[in-house]
Coordinates of C-alpha atoms in Angstrom, one line a residue:
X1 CA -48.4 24.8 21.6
X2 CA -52.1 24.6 23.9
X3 CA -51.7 26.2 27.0
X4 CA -53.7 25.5 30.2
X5 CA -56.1 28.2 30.4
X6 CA -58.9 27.4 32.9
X7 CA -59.0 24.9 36.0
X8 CA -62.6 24.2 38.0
X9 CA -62.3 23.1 41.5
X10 CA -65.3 21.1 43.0
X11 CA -66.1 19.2 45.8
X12 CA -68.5 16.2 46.5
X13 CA -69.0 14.3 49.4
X14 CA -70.4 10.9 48.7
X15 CA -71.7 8.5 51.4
X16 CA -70.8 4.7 51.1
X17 CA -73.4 2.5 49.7
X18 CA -72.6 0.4 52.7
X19 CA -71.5 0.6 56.2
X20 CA -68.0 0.2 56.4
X21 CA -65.9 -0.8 59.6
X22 CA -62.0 -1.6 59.9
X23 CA -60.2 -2.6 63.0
X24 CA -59.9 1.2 63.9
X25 CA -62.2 3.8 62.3
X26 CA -65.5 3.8 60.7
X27 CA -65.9 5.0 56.8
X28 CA -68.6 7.1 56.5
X29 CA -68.3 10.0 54.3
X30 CA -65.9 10.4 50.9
X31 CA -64.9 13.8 50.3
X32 CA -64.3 14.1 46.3
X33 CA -61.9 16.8 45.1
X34 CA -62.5 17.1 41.5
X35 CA -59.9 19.0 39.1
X36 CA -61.2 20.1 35.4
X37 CA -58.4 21.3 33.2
X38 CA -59.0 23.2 30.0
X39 CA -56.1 24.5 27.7
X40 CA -56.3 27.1 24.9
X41 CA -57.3 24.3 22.0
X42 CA -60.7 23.1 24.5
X43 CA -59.2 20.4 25.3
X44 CA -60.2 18.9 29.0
X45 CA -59.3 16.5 31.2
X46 CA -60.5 15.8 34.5
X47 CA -59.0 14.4 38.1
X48 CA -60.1 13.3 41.4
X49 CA -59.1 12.1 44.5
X50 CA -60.4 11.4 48.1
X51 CA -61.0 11.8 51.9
X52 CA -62.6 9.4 54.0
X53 CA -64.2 12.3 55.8
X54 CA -61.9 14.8 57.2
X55 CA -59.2 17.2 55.5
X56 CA -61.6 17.8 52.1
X57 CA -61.6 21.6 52.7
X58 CA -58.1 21.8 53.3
X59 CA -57.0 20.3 50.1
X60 CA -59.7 22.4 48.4
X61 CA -57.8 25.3 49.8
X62 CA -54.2 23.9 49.0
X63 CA -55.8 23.6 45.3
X64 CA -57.5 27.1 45.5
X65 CA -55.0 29.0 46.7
X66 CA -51.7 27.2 46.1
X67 CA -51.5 24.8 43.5
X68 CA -54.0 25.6 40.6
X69 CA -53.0 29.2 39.9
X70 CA -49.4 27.6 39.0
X71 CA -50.6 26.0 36.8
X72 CA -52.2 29.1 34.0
X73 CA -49.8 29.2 30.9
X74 CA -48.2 26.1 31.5
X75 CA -47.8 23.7 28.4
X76 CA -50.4 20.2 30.0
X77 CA -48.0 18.1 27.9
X78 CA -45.6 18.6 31.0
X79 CA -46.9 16.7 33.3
X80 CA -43.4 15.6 34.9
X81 CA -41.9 18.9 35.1
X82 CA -45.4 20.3 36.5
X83 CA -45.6 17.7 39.3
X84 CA -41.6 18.2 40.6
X85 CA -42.9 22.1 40.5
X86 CA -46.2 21.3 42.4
X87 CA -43.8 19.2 44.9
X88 CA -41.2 21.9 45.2
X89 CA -44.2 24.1 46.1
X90 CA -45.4 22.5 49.2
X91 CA -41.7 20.9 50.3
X92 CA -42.7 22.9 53.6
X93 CA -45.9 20.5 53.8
X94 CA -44.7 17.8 52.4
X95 CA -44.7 14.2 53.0
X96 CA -48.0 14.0 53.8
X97 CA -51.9 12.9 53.0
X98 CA -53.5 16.4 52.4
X99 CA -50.7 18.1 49.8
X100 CA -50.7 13.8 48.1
X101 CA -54.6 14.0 47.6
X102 CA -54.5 17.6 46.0
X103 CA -51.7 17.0 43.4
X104 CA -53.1 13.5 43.0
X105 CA -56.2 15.3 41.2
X106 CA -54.4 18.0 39.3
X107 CA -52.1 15.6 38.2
X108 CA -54.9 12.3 37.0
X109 CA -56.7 15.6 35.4
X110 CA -53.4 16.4 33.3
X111 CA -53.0 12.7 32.4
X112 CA -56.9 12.4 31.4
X113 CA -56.1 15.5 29.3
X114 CA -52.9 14.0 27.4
X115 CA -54.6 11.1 26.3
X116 CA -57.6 13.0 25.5
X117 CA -55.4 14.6 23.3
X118 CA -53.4 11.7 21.9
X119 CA -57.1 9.6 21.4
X120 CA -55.5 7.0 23.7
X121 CA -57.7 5.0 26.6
X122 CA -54.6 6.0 29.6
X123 CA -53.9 2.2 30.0
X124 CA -52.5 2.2 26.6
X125 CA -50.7 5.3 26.8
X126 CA -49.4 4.5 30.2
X127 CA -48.0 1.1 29.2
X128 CA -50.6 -1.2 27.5
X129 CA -50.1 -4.6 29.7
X130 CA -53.2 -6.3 29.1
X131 CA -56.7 -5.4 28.7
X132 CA -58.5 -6.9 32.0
X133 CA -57.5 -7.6 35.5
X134 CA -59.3 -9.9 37.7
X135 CA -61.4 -8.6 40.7
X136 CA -61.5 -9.3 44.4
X137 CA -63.9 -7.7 46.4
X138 CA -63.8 -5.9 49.3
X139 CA -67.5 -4.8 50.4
X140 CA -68.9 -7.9 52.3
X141 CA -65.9 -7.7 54.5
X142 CA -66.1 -5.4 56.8
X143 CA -65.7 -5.9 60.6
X144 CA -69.4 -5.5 61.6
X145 CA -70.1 -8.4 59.4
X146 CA -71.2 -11.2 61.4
X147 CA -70.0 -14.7 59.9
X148 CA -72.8 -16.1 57.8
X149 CA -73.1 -12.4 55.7
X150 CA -69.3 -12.9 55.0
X151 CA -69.9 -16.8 53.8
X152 CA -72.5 -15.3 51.5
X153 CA -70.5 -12.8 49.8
X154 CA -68.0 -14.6 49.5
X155 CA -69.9 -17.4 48.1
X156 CA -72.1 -14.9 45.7
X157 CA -68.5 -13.6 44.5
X158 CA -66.6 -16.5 43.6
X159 CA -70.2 -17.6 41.6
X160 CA -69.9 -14.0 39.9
X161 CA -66.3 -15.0 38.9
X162 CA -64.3 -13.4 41.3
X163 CA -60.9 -14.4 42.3
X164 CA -60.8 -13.4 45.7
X165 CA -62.4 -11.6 48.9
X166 CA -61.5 -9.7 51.4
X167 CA -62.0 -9.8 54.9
X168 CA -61.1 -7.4 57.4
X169 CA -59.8 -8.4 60.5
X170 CA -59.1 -7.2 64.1
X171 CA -61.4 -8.4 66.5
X172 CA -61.0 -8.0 70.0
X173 CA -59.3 -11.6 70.0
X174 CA -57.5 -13.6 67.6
X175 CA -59.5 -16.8 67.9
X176 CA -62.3 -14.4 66.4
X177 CA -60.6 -13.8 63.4
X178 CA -59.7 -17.6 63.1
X179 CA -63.2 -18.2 63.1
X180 CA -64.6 -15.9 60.7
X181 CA -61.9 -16.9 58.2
X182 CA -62.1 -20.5 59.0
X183 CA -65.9 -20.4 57.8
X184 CA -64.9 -18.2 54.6
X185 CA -62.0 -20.7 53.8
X186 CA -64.3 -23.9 54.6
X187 CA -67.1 -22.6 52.3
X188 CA -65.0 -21.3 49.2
X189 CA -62.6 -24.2 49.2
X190 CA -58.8 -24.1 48.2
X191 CA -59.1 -22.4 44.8
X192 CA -60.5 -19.1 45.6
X193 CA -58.3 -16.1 47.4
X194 CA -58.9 -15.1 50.6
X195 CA -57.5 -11.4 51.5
X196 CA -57.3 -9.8 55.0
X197 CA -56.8 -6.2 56.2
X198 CA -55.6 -5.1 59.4
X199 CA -56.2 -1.3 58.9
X200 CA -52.6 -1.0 60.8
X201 CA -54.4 -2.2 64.1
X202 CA -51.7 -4.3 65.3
X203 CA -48.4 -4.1 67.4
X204 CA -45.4 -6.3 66.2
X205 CA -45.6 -9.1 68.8
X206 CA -49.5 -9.4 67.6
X207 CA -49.3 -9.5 64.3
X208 CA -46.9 -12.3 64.4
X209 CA -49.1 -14.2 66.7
X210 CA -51.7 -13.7 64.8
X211 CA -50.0 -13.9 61.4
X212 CA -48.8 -18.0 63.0
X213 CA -52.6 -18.6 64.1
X214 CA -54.1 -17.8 60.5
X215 CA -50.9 -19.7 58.5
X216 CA -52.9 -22.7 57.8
X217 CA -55.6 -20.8 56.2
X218 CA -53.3 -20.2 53.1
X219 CA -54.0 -16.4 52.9
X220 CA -53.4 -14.0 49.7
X221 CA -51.9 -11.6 51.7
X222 CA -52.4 -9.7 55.7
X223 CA -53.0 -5.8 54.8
X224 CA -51.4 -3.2 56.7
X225 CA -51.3 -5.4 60.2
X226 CA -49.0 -2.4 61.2
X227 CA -48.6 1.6 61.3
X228 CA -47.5 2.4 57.7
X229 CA -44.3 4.1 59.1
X230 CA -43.0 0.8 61.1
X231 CA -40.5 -0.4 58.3
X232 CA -38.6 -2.2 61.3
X233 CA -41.6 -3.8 62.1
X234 CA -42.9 -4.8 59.2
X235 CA -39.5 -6.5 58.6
X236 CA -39.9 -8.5 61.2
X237 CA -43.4 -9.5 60.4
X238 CA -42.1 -10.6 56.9
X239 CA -39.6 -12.5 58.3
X240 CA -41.8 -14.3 60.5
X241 CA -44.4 -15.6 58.5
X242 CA -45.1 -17.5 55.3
X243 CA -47.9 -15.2 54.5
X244 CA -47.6 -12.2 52.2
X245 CA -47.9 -8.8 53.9
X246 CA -48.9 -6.2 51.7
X247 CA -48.5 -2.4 52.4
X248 CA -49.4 1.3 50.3
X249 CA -52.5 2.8 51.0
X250 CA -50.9 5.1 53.7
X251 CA -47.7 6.2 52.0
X252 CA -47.7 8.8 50.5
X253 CA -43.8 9.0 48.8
X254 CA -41.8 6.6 46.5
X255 CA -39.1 6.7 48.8
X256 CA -40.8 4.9 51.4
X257 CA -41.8 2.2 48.5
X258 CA -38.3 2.8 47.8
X259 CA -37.5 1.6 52.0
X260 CA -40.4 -1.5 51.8
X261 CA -39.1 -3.2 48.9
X262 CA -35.3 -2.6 49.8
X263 CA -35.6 -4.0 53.4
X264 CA -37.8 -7.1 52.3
X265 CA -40.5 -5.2 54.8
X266 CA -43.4 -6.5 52.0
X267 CA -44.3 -8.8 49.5
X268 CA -47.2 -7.0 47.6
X269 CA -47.7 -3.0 47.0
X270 CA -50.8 -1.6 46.8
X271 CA -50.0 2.1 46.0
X272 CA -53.1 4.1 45.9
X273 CA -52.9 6.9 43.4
X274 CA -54.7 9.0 45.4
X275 CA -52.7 9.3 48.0
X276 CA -49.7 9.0 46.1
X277 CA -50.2 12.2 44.2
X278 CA -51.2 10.8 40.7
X279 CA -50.4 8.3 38.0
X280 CA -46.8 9.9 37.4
X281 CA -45.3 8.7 41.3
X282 CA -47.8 5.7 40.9
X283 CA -46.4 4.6 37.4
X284 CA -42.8 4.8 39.0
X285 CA -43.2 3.2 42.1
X286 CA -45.3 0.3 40.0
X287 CA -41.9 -0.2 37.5
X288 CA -39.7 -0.4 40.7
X289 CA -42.0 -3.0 42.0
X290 CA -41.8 -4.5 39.1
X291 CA -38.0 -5.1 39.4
X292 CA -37.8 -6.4 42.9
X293 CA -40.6 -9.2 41.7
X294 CA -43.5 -7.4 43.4
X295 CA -46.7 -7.6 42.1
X296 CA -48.6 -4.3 42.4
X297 CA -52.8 -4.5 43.7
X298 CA -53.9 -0.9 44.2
X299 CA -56.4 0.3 46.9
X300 CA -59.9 1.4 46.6
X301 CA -60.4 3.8 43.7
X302 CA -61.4 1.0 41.3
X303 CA -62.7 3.2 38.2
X304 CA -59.1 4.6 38.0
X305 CA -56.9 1.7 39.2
X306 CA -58.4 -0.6 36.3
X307 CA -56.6 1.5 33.7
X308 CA -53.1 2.0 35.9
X309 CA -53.2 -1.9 36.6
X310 CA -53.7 -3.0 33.0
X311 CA -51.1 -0.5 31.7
X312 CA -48.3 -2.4 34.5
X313 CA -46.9 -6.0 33.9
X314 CA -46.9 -6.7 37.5
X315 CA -50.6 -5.3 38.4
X316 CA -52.3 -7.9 39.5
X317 CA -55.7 -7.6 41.3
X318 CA -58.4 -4.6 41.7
X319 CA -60.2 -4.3 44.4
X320 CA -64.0 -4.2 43.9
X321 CA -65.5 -0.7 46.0
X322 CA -67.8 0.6 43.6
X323 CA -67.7 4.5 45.1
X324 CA -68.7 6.8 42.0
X325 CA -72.2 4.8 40.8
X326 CA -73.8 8.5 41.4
X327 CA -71.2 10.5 39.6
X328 CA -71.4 8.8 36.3
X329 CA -73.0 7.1 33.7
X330 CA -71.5 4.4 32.1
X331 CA -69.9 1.8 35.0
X332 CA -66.8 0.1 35.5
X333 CA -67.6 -2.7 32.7
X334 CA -67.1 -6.8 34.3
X335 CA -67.0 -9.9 32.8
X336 CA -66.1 -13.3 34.3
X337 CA -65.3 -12.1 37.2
X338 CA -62.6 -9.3 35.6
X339 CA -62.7 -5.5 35.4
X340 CA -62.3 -4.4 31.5
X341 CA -59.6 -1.5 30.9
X342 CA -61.5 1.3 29.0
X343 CA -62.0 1.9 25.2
X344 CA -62.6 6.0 25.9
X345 CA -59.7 7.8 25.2
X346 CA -58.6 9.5 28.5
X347 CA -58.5 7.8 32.1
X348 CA -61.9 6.1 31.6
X349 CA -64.4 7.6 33.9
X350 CA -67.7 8.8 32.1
X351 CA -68.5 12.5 34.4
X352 CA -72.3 12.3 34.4
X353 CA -72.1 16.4 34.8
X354 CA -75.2 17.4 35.8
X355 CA -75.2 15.0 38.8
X356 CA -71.1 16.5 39.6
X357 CA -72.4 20.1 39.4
X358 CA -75.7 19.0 41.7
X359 CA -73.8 17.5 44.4
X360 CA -70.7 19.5 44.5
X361 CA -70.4 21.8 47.6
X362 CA -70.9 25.0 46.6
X363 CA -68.4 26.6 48.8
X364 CA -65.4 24.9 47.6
X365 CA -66.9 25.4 43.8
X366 CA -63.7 27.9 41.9
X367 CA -62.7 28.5 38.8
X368 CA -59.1 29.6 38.1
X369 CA -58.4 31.6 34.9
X370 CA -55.9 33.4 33.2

């Protein structure tokens, strides 16, 4: 039985392609914890997950210091037992996005290992759904956008073959956003999705005022319009509008899935597994969803989520972010307007190395041996 005998810890901080605005913050960096396992046959398998610019050093140091050294002599197969373990661990610092983000990479690393190992792409071993999903994108949406650029995009997508785009929303006044989407709507027609994302800008009372001033515009779904730990709220929302309010990308536990989909607080999930803490909470809280007749669209993270939405029944959509172009060599593969699940045995993701090892941050660069 192979036992895990080496882990490397690297950092890289990437910068957007594009400027990217929400109704309160500005993304401007991407901190990149990066996991490499290795166990005693030379098998590997690497994980990642993300910041969008602060915390990166702490999870490296949670990793360094905490986590990783657990895991020497373990049996990788294990990947259950080792996450409850890596869990029990931090219980003192858990819920939260720091300990989510660093077992989130130990744990995708594990995974890419296993089906390294089993010569399985991980959207086969994970499930085996389907072998594309269609794409909406998300990067000619952002806030800063003035009206014509979002036309454009959204034009240009839906001739690419895109199903939908997203368009963040927020403005200072409601009749803003009414505008802006207006224009999208008027130029894409009927047929083609339009998404929106409040960032959780909003109180209750607003976003069901604005929720009633967009109705007409037949929406896909409003994003977060609230702070991610107002279930109250966002049952209130839900029962106010037509609309389908979608929620995930800032929990970080299936119990408060769990909470959503109980109280009727949502109508889509969009569990992120990097701030989930890796494909074994995502793939649960995706089955759950499955059985309260939830369809499951993940955030960001789009060379991962391709292979965790094609491996569910009820994944429907990834988002179009393209964030690791410099990282790697072969891309995220698209045709007709759909992202294609990976042949490559393992989770997908083709580690251009020499370009990882060049822009890791050589301060937070360890390896952890027996």
């Amino acid at each position: 039985m192979a036992k895990i005998e080496k882990i490397e810890l690297r950092m890289v901080d990437l910068v957007p392609k594009v400027k990217r605005t929400d109704a309160i913050q500005s993304f401007v960096s991407q901190e990149t914890p990066i996991v490499t396992i290795t166990d005693s046959d030379g098998a590997v398998g690497t994980g990642y997950s993300y910041t969008i610019g602060t915390g990166g050093s702490s999870v490296m140091r949670l990793l360094s210091d905490h986590l990783t050294p657990r895991l020497i002599g373990r049996d990788p197969d294990m990947i259950e037992a080792i996450w409850h373990d890596l869990e029990f661990a931090t219980h003192a610092t858990t819920i939260g996005a720091i300990t989510a983000i660093a077992i989130a990479a130990i744990d995708t690393a594990l995974w890419d290992l296993r089906a390294k190992k089993q010569n399985l792409p991980l959207w086969k071993l994970a499930g085996g759904a389907k072998d594309r999903c269609p794409l909406y994108t998300t990067e000619g949406g952002w806030l800063h956008i003035e009206t014509q650029a979002l036309v454009d995009d959204a034009l240009a997508a839906k001739a690419r073959g895109f199903r939908g785009s997203k368009v963040k929303i927020g403005r200072p006044h409601g009749s803003e956003d009414l505008a802006r989407l207006s224009a999208v709507r008027k130029a894409v027609g009927d047929g083609y999705e339009i998404m929106t994302d409040a960032n959780q800008g909003f109180s209750v009372d607003e976003a069901i005022r604005r929720a009633s001033k967009l109705r007409e515009l037949d929406l896909a779904w409003i994003e977060e319009p609230l702070p991610a730990d107002d279930i109250d709220g966002h049952v209130r929302l839900s029962n106010s509008t037509p609309t389908p309010i979608a929620i995930g990308e800032s929990l970080y536990s299936i119990r408060h899935f769990r909470e959503y989909m109980q109280k009727g607080a949502c109508s889509i999930v969009q569990v992120d597994v990097g701030r989930i803490g890796g494909i074994t909470p995502w793939l649960k809280i995706a089955h759950a969803a499955e059985a309260f007749d939830i369809p499951v669209c993940p955030h960001f993270l789009m060379e991962l989520h391709v292979s965790l939405t094609c491996a569910v029944q009820n994944g429907r959509y990834v988002e179009y972010i393209p964030q690791l172009d410099e990282l790697t060599g072969k891309r995220m593969r698209i045709e007709d307007g759909h992202a294609l699940a990976p042949d490559e045995p393992g989770i997908g993701i083709d580690w251009d190395w020499d370009a990882v090892k060049a822009m890791s941050i050589a301060e937070f660069t360890t390896a952890i041996t027996k």
